[in-house]
Amino acid sequence: MIKQLIASLSLLMLCIGCGQNNVTNNMASPVATTSPTTASPVPNTSPTTAPVQSPTTEPTAANDPLKEKIAAMTLDEKIGQLVLVGVEGTTLQAPTTELIDTYHVGGFILYKNNITNPNQTLKLLNALKERNTKNEAPLWLSIDQEGGKVSRMPDDFVKIPPAATIGKRDNAAYTREVGSALGTEVRSLGFNMDFAPVLDINSNPDNPVIGNRSFGTDAKTVTTHGIETMKAIQSEQVAAVVKHFPGHGDTSVDSHLDLPVVNKSMAELQAFELLPFKEAIKQKADAIMVAHLLIPKLDKTYPASLSKTIVTDLLREELGYDGVVITDDMTMGGITEHFDVGESAVRSIQAGTDIILIGHDYKTQISVIKALKLAARDGAIAKEMLDKSVYRILSLKQKYELQDKSIATIDLKAVNSQINQALQAK
């Protein structure tokens, strides 16, 4: 069983990273958890110090148990791992149970309309995990929790300021404390993946979508505080997804509504937008979200999220990133106004991504899953590529020791106390 494999190999993963593992539970945390914690040294959160290596798709062991498990998976189970989907309502409903039971989806994302209060959210996440226990792989339970205006958590939690406020303070220790509190906050309800931090540089004052979600207007500020935040979230046993590659800061169109165009050359991107992402890769980022941006000087036809030139040639080969790559929500206008979502999902996997995010609309979610399955069955998505993506995904789940175990209660007072202490730090 993959779940048993993840549990049995977790101690080995920690030993391999002894002395430099950046995923640890030894930071003070008020959250009750059902998973055993293992003491490890306090991570060095300096952006210049690289933490433990992320799982690779090329294991050195002659016999790899995870590869053996993947070989035993059905096509439906493999395809399921390639999608992360939204849910309907605030309770477990029939469409969601079908996504788990029939389509074996790899994870879920909750938005503000799925969340009313801490107890309701805890109950919903517990229900998702309980329903998934019959499946081989545990679920990603994800959320967009950045602080500031992008805050999906219940209003009962103390508000965390936007990235721009943190960047202006320009205190790495303060950034680290706030990032740790952010990780504690999302983990307290059972989330294990956060689509944060934003590594976009807010260089265009007319940008309608980034603004104060960015740590600043220069690469140094964004890199320093973005990486501190990423590592702090990871330290609370939450996978951090940095976004929006290759950089959404110099746009004047909101990709939620339409497809932005970035008229920059590779040299210009290398000298500016890519700098925070390069450092995140050096620091072993868990996952990178690719944006729906058209960059004509790199790819005249397809946005970054569908572009082999940008995902494989640039991100994977030139920048050397072999971790999980996830798309921005495929139900955003940047895709739906110009492309068929099912065909786009297939093209995205062919381009080199691993997870397709489909945040809304059950029918669209099913159509994407079916399109991916047909492409894999017909060879349009090569078996080797499919298995490599599944390996990356399951390796990351193994790294974070994911288990579909319920959390009994949340100590809201203790979580808010940690957030307040972080915000008051000098």
PDB file of N, CA and C in Angstrom, residues 249-320:
ATOM      1  N   GLY A 249       4.385  39.732 -12.363  1.00  0.00           N
ATOM      2  CA  GLY A 249       4.429  41.088 -11.826  1.00  0.00           C
ATOM      3  C   GLY A 249       4.308  42.197 -12.837  1.00  0.00           C
ATOM      4  N   ASP A 250       4.730  41.968 -14.074  1.00  0.00           N
ATOM      5  CA  ASP A 250       4.699  43.014 -15.085  1.00  0.00           C
ATOM      6  C   ASP A 250       3.589  42.760 -16.089  1.00  0.00           C
ATOM      7  N   THR A 251       2.353  42.693 -15.587  1.00  0.00           N
ATOM      8  CA  THR A 251       1.185  42.497 -16.453  1.00  0.00           C
ATOM      9  C   THR A 251       0.150  43.567 -16.160  1.00  0.00           C
ATOM     10  N   SER A 252      -0.723  43.804 -17.111  1.00  0.00           N
ATOM     11  CA  SER A 252      -1.801  44.773 -16.928  1.00  0.00           C
ATOM     12  C   SER A 252      -3.165  44.122 -17.102  1.00  0.00           C
ATOM     13  N   VAL A 253      -3.173  42.782 -17.196  1.00  0.00           N
ATOM     14  CA  VAL A 253      -4.416  42.020 -17.342  1.00  0.00           C
ATOM     15  C   VAL A 253      -4.468  40.970 -16.241  1.00  0.00           C
ATOM     16  N   ASP A 254      -5.625  40.792 -15.648  1.00  0.00           N
ATOM     17  CA  ASP A 254      -5.834  39.778 -14.623  1.00  0.00           C
ATOM     18  C   ASP A 254      -6.082  38.438 -15.311  1.00  0.00           C
ATOM     19  N   SER A 255      -5.215  37.442 -15.075  1.00  0.00           N
ATOM     20  CA  SER A 255      -5.360  36.145 -15.749  1.00  0.00           C
ATOM     21  C   SER A 255      -6.593  35.380 -15.290  1.00  0.00           C
ATOM     22  N   HIS A 256      -7.251  35.839 -14.217  1.00  0.00           N
ATOM     23  CA  HIS A 256      -8.537  35.250 -13.847  1.00  0.00           C
ATOM     24  C   HIS A 256      -9.600  35.577 -14.899  1.00  0.00           C
ATOM     25  N   LEU A 257      -9.378  36.692 -15.614  1.00  0.00           N
ATOM     26  CA  LEU A 257     -10.379  37.178 -16.561  1.00  0.00           C
ATOM     27  C   LEU A 257      -9.980  36.952 -18.012  1.00  0.00           C
ATOM     28  N   ASP A 258      -8.702  37.084 -18.322  1.00  0.00           N
ATOM     29  CA  ASP A 258      -8.245  36.924 -19.701  1.00  0.00           C
ATOM     30  C   ASP A 258      -6.759  36.570 -19.675  1.00  0.00           C
ATOM     31  N   LEU A 259      -6.153  36.474 -20.853  1.00  0.00           N
ATOM     32  CA  LEU A 259      -4.773  36.033 -20.970  1.00  0.00           C
ATOM     33  C   LEU A 259      -3.822  37.223 -21.046  1.00  0.00           C
ATOM     34  N   PRO A 260      -3.018  37.442 -19.998  1.00  0.00           N
ATOM     35  CA  PRO A 260      -2.045  38.540 -20.040  1.00  0.00           C
ATOM     36  C   PRO A 260      -0.910  38.222 -21.012  1.00  0.00           C
ATOM     37  N   VAL A 261      -0.315  39.273 -21.556  1.00  0.00           N
ATOM     38  CA  VAL A 261       0.828  39.137 -22.458  1.00  0.00           C
ATOM     39  C   VAL A 261       2.017  39.855 -21.837  1.00  0.00           C
ATOM     40  N   VAL A 262       3.150  39.157 -21.758  1.00  0.00           N
ATOM     41  CA  VAL A 262       4.386  39.732 -21.226  1.00  0.00           C
ATOM     42  C   VAL A 262       5.374  39.828 -22.380  1.00  0.00           C
ATOM     43  N   ASN A 263       5.666  41.035 -22.805  1.00  0.00           N
ATOM     44  CA  ASN A 263       6.545  41.231 -23.961  1.00  0.00           C
ATOM     45  C   ASN A 263       7.989  41.399 -23.512  1.00  0.00           C
ATOM     46  N   LYS A 264       8.552  40.314 -22.980  1.00  0.00           N
ATOM     47  CA  LYS A 264       9.940  40.347 -22.527  1.00  0.00           C
ATOM     48  C   LYS A 264      10.720  39.215 -23.170  1.00  0.00           C
ATOM     49  N   SER A 265      11.994  39.467 -23.364  1.00  0.00           N
ATOM     50  CA  SER A 265      12.878  38.460 -23.928  1.00  0.00           C
ATOM     51  C   SER A 265      13.370  37.533 -22.831  1.00  0.00           C
ATOM     52  N   MET A 266      14.002  36.443 -23.237  1.00  0.00           N
ATOM     53  CA  MET A 266      14.577  35.529 -22.261  1.00  0.00           C
ATOM     54  C   MET A 266      15.618  36.247 -21.402  1.00  0.00           C
ATOM     55  N   ALA A 267      16.445  37.072 -22.023  1.00  0.00           N
ATOM     56  CA  ALA A 267      17.473  37.793 -21.279  1.00  0.00           C
ATOM     57  C   ALA A 267      16.850  38.705 -20.232  1.00  0.00           C
ATOM     58  N   GLU A 268      15.767  39.374 -20.577  1.00  0.00           N
ATOM     59  CA  GLU A 268      15.097  40.263 -19.618  1.00  0.00           C
ATOM     60  C   GLU A 268      14.491  39.467 -18.468  1.00  0.00           C
ATOM     61  N   LEU A 269      13.891  38.335 -18.766  1.00  0.00           N
ATOM     62  CA  LEU A 269      13.323  37.487 -17.712  1.00  0.00           C
ATOM     63  C   LEU A 269      14.424  36.957 -16.794  1.00  0.00           C
ATOM     64  N   GLN A 270      15.519  36.525 -17.373  1.00  0.00           N
ATOM     65  CA  GLN A 270      16.630  35.981 -16.595  1.00  0.00           C
ATOM     66  C   GLN A 270      17.194  37.023 -15.639  1.00  0.00           C
ATOM     67  N   ALA A 271      17.190  38.265 -16.054  1.00  0.00           N
ATOM     68  CA  ALA A 271      17.794  39.329 -15.251  1.00  0.00           C
ATOM     69  C   ALA A 271      16.858  39.883 -14.187  1.00  0.00           C
ATOM     70  N   PHE A 272      15.585  39.484 -14.214  1.00  0.00           N
ATOM     71  CA  PHE A 272      14.636  40.096 -13.271  1.00  0.00           C
ATOM     72  C   PHE A 272      13.608  39.093 -12.756  1.00  0.00           C
ATOM     73  N   GLU A 273      12.585  38.806 -13.556  1.00  0.00           N
ATOM     74  CA  GLU A 273      11.459  37.987 -13.069  1.00  0.00           C
ATOM     75  C   GLU A 273      11.878  36.617 -12.548  1.00  0.00           C
ATOM     76  N   LEU A 274      12.863  36.010 -13.174  1.00  0.00           N
ATOM     77  CA  LEU A 274      13.238  34.642 -12.815  1.00  0.00           C
ATOM     78  C   LEU A 274      14.112  34.550 -11.572  1.00  0.00           C
ATOM     79  N   LEU A 275      14.670  35.660 -11.126  1.00  0.00           N
ATOM     80  CA  LEU A 275      15.621  35.606 -10.011  1.00  0.00           C
ATOM     81  C   LEU A 275      15.048  34.980  -8.734  1.00  0.00           C
ATOM     82  N   PRO A 276      13.852  35.362  -8.269  1.00  0.00           N
ATOM     83  CA  PRO A 276      13.313  34.700  -7.070  1.00  0.00           C
ATOM     84  C   PRO A 276      13.068  33.210  -7.276  1.00  0.00           C
ATOM     85  N   PHE A 277      12.638  32.828  -8.471  1.00  0.00           N
ATOM     86  CA  PHE A 277      12.381  31.414  -8.744  1.00  0.00           C
ATOM     87  C   PHE A 277      13.680  30.613  -8.801  1.00  0.00           C
ATOM     88  N   LYS A 278      14.726  31.211  -9.344  1.00  0.00           N
ATOM     89  CA  LYS A 278      16.026  30.541  -9.356  1.00  0.00           C
ATOM     90  C   LYS A 278      16.477  30.222  -7.932  1.00  0.00           C
ATOM     91  N   GLU A 279      16.303  31.190  -7.027  1.00  0.00           N
ATOM     92  CA  GLU A 279      16.704  30.955  -5.639  1.00  0.00           C
ATOM     93  C   GLU A 279      15.811  29.921  -4.981  1.00  0.00           C
ATOM     94  N   ALA A 280      14.527  29.954  -5.280  1.00  0.00           N
ATOM     95  CA  ALA A 280      13.613  28.947  -4.718  1.00  0.00           C
ATOM     96  C   ALA A 280      14.027  27.547  -5.159  1.00  0.00           C
ATOM     97  N   ILE A 281      14.454  27.411  -6.410  1.00  0.00           N
ATOM     98  CA  ILE A 281      14.909  26.111  -6.903  1.00  0.00           C
ATOM     99  C   ILE A 281      16.170  25.683  -6.168  1.00  0.00           C
ATOM    100  N   LYS A 282      17.094  26.611  -5.956  1.00  0.00           N
ATOM    101  CA  LYS A 282      18.302  26.298  -5.191  1.00  0.00           C
ATOM    102  C   LYS A 282      17.959  25.837  -3.776  1.00  0.00           C
ATOM    103  N   GLN A 283      16.913  26.421  -3.211  1.00  0.00           N
ATOM    104  CA  GLN A 283      16.489  26.100  -1.857  1.00  0.00           C
ATOM    105  C   GLN A 283      15.513  24.923  -1.817  1.00  0.00           C
ATOM    106  N   LYS A 284      15.410  24.205  -2.927  1.00  0.00           N
ATOM    107  CA  LYS A 284      14.627  22.979  -3.021  1.00  0.00           C
ATOM    108  C   LYS A 284      13.138  23.222  -2.782  1.00  0.00           C
ATOM    109  N   ALA A 285      12.558  24.088  -3.607  1.00  0.00           N
ATOM    110  CA  ALA A 285      11.121  24.351  -3.540  1.00  0.00           C
ATOM    111  C   ALA A 285      10.328  23.054  -3.690  1.00  0.00           C
ATOM    112  N   ASP A 286       9.280  22.906  -2.897  1.00  0.00           N
ATOM    113  CA  ASP A 286       8.427  21.717  -2.975  1.00  0.00           C
ATOM    114  C   ASP A 286       7.689  21.640  -4.298  1.00  0.00           C
ATOM    115  N   ALA A 287       7.125  22.765  -4.702  1.00  0.00           N
ATOM    116  CA  ALA A 287       6.305  22.797  -5.914  1.00  0.00           C
ATOM    117  C   ALA A 287       6.295  24.216  -6.461  1.00  0.00           C
ATOM    118  N   ILE A 288       6.132  24.316  -7.770  1.00  0.00           N
ATOM    119  CA  ILE A 288       6.082  25.608  -8.441  1.00  0.00           C
ATOM    120  C   ILE A 288       4.809  25.680  -9.268  1.00  0.00           C
ATOM    121  N   MET A 289       4.054  26.771  -9.084  1.00  0.00           N
ATOM    122  CA  MET A 289       2.848  26.998  -9.883  1.00  0.00           C
ATOM    123  C   MET A 289       3.209  27.808 -11.126  1.00  0.00           C
ATOM    124  N   VAL A 290       2.730  27.330 -12.279  1.00  0.00           N
ATOM    125  CA  VAL A 290       2.978  28.021 -13.552  1.00  0.00           C
ATOM    126  C   VAL A 290       1.744  28.827 -13.926  1.00  0.00           C
ATOM    127  N   ALA A 291       1.977  30.057 -14.348  1.00  0.00           N
ATOM    128  CA  ALA A 291       0.892  30.998 -14.619  1.00  0.00           C
ATOM    129  C   ALA A 291       0.366  30.879 -16.047  1.00  0.00           C
ATOM    130  N   HIS A 292      -0.819  31.417 -16.231  1.00  0.00           N
ATOM    131  CA  HIS A 292      -1.407  31.548 -17.563  1.00  0.00           C
ATOM    132  C   HIS A 292      -0.963  32.900 -18.143  1.00  0.00           C
ATOM    133  N   LEU A 293       0.255  32.930 -18.653  1.00  0.00           N
ATOM    134  CA  LEU A 293       0.833  34.140 -19.237  1.00  0.00           C
ATOM    135  C   LEU A 293       1.341  33.829 -20.635  1.00  0.00           C
ATOM    136  N   LEU A 294       1.021  34.655 -21.593  1.00  0.00           N
ATOM    137  CA  LEU A 294       1.574  34.496 -22.934  1.00  0.00           C
ATOM    138  C   LEU A 294       2.837  35.341 -23.033  1.00  0.00           C
ATOM    139  N   ILE A 295       3.944  34.691 -23.358  1.00  0.00           N
ATOM    140  CA  ILE A 295       5.229  35.388 -23.513  1.00  0.00           C
ATOM    141  C   ILE A 295       5.688  35.142 -24.949  1.00  0.00           C
ATOM    142  N   PRO A 296       5.272  35.991 -25.886  1.00  0.00           N
ATOM    143  CA  PRO A 296       5.474  35.719 -27.316  1.00  0.00           C
ATOM    144  C   PRO A 296       6.928  35.490 -27.725  1.00  0.00           C
ATOM    145  N   LYS A 297       7.873  36.116 -27.032  1.00  0.00           N
ATOM    146  CA  LYS A 297       9.275  35.947 -27.404  1.00  0.00           C
ATOM    147  C   LYS A 297       9.820  34.583 -26.996  1.00  0.00           C
ATOM    148  N   LEU A 298       9.046  33.850 -26.183  1.00  0.00           N
ATOM    149  CA  LEU A 298       9.407  32.482 -25.831  1.00  0.00           C
ATOM    150  C   LEU A 298       8.490  31.485 -26.528  1.00  0.00           C
ATOM    151  N   ASP A 299       7.197  31.784 -26.568  1.00  0.00           N
ATOM    152  CA  ASP A 299       6.213  30.910 -27.202  1.00  0.00           C
ATOM    153  C   ASP A 299       5.087  31.789 -27.727  1.00  0.00           C
ATOM    154  N   LYS A 300       4.937  31.856 -29.037  1.00  0.00           N
ATOM    155  CA  LYS A 300       3.954  32.752 -29.647  1.00  0.00           C
ATOM    156  C   LYS A 300       2.526  32.230 -29.542  1.00  0.00           C
ATOM    157  N   THR A 301       2.386  30.932 -29.263  1.00  0.00           N
ATOM    158  CA  THR A 301       1.060  30.308 -29.348  1.00  0.00           C
ATOM    159  C   THR A 301       0.444  30.003 -27.995  1.00  0.00           C
ATOM    160  N   TYR A 302       1.234  29.454 -27.085  1.00  0.00           N
ATOM    161  CA  TYR A 302       0.662  28.932 -25.840  1.00  0.00           C
ATOM    162  C   TYR A 302       1.162  29.679 -24.613  1.00  0.00           C
ATOM    163  N   PRO A 303       0.269  29.853 -23.631  1.00  0.00           N
ATOM    164  CA  PRO A 303       0.688  30.466 -22.364  1.00  0.00           C
ATOM    165  C   PRO A 303       1.666  29.558 -21.622  1.00  0.00           C
ATOM    166  N   ALA A 304       2.340  30.118 -20.643  1.00  0.00           N
ATOM    167  CA  ALA A 304       3.383  29.384 -19.907  1.00  0.00           C
ATOM    168  C   ALA A 304       2.883  28.053 -19.390  1.00  0.00           C
ATOM    169  N   SER A 305       1.652  27.999 -18.902  1.00  0.00           N
ATOM    170  CA  SER A 305       1.102  26.784 -18.306  1.00  0.00           C
ATOM    171  C   SER A 305       0.924  25.653 -19.307  1.00  0.00           C
ATOM    172  N   LEU A 306       0.952  25.968 -20.602  1.00  0.00           N
ATOM    173  CA  LEU A 306       0.780  24.960 -21.650  1.00  0.00           C
ATOM    174  C   LEU A 306       2.007  24.836 -22.537  1.00  0.00           C
ATOM    175  N   SER A 307       3.071  25.525 -22.206  1.00  0.00           N
ATOM    176  CA  SER A 307       4.204  25.663 -23.099  1.00  0.00           C
ATOM    177  C   SER A 307       5.363  24.741 -22.725  1.00  0.00           C
ATOM    178  N   LYS A 308       5.716  23.843 -23.616  1.00  0.00           N
ATOM    179  CA  LYS A 308       6.880  22.987 -23.406  1.00  0.00           C
ATOM    180  C   LYS A 308       8.158  23.815 -23.356  1.00  0.00           C
ATOM    181  N   THR A 309       8.202  24.879 -24.146  1.00  0.00           N
ATOM    182  CA  THR A 309       9.373  25.752 -24.146  1.00  0.00           C
ATOM    183  C   THR A 309       9.623  26.333 -22.763  1.00  0.00           C
ATOM    184  N   ILE A 310       8.543  26.700 -22.073  1.00  0.00           N
ATOM    185  CA  ILE A 310       8.691  27.349 -20.771  1.00  0.00           C
ATOM    186  C   ILE A 310       8.782  26.334 -19.635  1.00  0.00           C
ATOM    187  N   VAL A 311       7.960  25.294 -19.660  1.00  0.00           N
ATOM    188  CA  VAL A 311       7.961  24.339 -18.539  1.00  0.00           C
ATOM    189  C   VAL A 311       9.152  23.385 -18.618  1.00  0.00           C
ATOM    190  N   THR A 312       9.315  22.734 -19.766  1.00  0.00           N
ATOM    191  CA  THR A 312      10.399  21.741 -19.882  1.00  0.00           C
ATOM    192  C   THR A 312      11.737  22.392 -20.204  1.00  0.00           C
ATOM    193  N   ASP A 313      11.777  23.172 -21.293  1.00  0.00           N
ATOM    194  CA  ASP A 313      13.058  23.722 -21.737  1.00  0.00           C
ATOM    195  C   ASP A 313      13.636  24.727 -20.744  1.00  0.00           C
ATOM    196  N   LEU A 314      12.790  25.623 -20.235  1.00  0.00           N
ATOM    197  CA  LEU A 314      13.288  26.651 -19.322  1.00  0.00           C
ATOM    198  C   LEU A 314      13.320  26.171 -17.875  1.00  0.00           C
ATOM    199  N   LEU A 315      12.155  25.807 -17.331  1.00  0.00           N
ATOM    200  CA  LEU A 315      12.075  25.498 -15.907  1.00  0.00           C
ATOM    201  C   LEU A 315      12.811  24.214 -15.554  1.00  0.00           C
ATOM    202  N   ARG A 316      12.565  23.169 -16.291  1.00  0.00           N
ATOM    203  CA  ARG A 316      13.146  21.876 -15.923  1.00  0.00           C
ATOM    204  C   ARG A 316      14.598  21.743 -16.390  1.00  0.00           C
ATOM    205  N   GLU A 317      14.867  22.075 -17.649  1.00  0.00           N
ATOM    206  CA  GLU A 317      16.203  21.814 -18.181  1.00  0.00           C
ATOM    207  C   GLU A 317      17.182  22.949 -17.883  1.00  0.00           C
ATOM    208  N   GLU A 318      16.836  24.178 -18.251  1.00  0.00           N
ATOM    209  CA  GLU A 318      17.790  25.265 -18.043  1.00  0.00           C
ATOM    210  C   GLU A 318      17.950  25.622 -16.563  1.00  0.00           C
ATOM    211  N   LEU A 319      16.826  25.691 -15.819  1.00  0.00           N
ATOM    212  CA  LEU A 319      16.909  26.043 -14.401  1.00  0.00           C
ATOM    213  C   LEU A 319      17.107  24.823 -13.507  1.00  0.00           C
ATOM    214  N   GLY A 320      16.988  23.633 -14.064  1.00  0.00           N
ATOM    215  CA  GLY A 320      17.306  22.414 -13.331  1.00  0.00           C
ATOM    216  C   GLY A 320      16.308  21.999 -12.282  1.00  0.00           C
TER     217      GLY A 320
END
